[in-house]
mmCIF file of C-alpha atoms in Angstrom:
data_model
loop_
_atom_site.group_PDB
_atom_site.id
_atom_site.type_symbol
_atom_site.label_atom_id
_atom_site.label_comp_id
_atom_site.label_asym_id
_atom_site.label_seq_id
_atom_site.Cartn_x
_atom_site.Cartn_y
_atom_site.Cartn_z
ATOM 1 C CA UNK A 21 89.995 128.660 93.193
ATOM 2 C CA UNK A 22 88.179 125.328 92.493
ATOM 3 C CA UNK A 23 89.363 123.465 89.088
ATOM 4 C CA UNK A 24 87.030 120.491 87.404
ATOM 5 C CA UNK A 25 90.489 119.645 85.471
ATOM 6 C CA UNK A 26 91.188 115.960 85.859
ATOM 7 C CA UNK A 27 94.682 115.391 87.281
ATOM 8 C CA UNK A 28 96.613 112.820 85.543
ATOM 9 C CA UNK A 29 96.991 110.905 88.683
ATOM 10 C CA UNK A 30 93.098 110.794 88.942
ATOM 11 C CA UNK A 31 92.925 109.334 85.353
ATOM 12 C CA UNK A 32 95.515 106.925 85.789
ATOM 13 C CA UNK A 33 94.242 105.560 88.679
ATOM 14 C CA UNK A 34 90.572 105.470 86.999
ATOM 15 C CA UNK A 35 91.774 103.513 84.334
ATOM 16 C CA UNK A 36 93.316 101.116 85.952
ATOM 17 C CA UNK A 37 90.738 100.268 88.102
ATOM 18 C CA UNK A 38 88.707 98.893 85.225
ATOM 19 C CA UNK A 39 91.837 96.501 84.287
ATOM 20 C CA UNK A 40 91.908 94.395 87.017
ATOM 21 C CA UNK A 41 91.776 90.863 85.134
ATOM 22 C CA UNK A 42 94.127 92.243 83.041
ATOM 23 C CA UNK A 43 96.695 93.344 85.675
ATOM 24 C CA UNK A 44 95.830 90.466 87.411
ATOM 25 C CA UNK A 45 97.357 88.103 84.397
ATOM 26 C CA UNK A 46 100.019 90.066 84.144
ATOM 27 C CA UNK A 47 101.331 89.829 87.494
ATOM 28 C CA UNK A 48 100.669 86.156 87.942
ATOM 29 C CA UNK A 49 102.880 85.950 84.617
ATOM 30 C CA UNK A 50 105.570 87.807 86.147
ATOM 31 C CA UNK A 51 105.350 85.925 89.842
ATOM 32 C CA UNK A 52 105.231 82.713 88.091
ATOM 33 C CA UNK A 53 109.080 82.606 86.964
ATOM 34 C CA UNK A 54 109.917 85.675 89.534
ATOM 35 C CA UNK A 55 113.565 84.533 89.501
ATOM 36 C CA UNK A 56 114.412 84.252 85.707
ATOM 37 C CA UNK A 57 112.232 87.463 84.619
ATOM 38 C CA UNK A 58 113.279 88.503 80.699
ATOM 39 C CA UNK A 59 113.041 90.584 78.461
ATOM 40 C CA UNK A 60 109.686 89.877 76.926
ATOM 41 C CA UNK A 61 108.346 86.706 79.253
ATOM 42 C CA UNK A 62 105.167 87.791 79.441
ATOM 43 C CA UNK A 63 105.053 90.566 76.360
ATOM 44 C CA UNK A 64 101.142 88.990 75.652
ATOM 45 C CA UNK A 65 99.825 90.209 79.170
ATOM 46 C CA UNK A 66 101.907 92.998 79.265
ATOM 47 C CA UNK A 67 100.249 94.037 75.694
ATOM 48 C CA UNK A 68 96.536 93.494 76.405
ATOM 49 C CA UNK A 69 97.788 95.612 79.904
ATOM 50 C CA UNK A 70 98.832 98.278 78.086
ATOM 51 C CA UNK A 71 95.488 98.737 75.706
ATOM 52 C CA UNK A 72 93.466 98.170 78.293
ATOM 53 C CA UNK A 73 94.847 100.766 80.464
ATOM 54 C CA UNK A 74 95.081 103.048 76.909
ATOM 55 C CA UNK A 75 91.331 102.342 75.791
ATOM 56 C CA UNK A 76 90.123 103.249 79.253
ATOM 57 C CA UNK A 77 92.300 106.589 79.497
ATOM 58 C CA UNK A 78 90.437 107.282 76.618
ATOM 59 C CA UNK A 79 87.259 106.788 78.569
ATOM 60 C CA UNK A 80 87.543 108.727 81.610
#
């Protein structure tokens, strides 16, 4: 029994490989102040993350 269903894995991992600069700003963000992370430090990178990673879901 073969299924052409996408598993939500699959997607995920789809869509994240077409936000690399994004996830890439992000985590320098983070590692730059690594020992005083906050609530909210780096809430721009973590934003244009997030609809990245949404607007390419969308696409795959």
């Amino acid at each position: 029994m073969s299924s052409t269903r996408t598993r939500p894995i699959e997607k995920f991992a789809k869509a994240t490989s077409k936000c690399s600069v994004e996830a890439a700003a992000y985590g320098k963000c983070v590692v730059a102040d690594y020992t005083a992370v906050q609530k909210d430090m780096c809430a721009k990178e973590f934003m244009k993350l997030k609809n990245c990673f949404l607007a390419a879901s969308k696409k795959v």
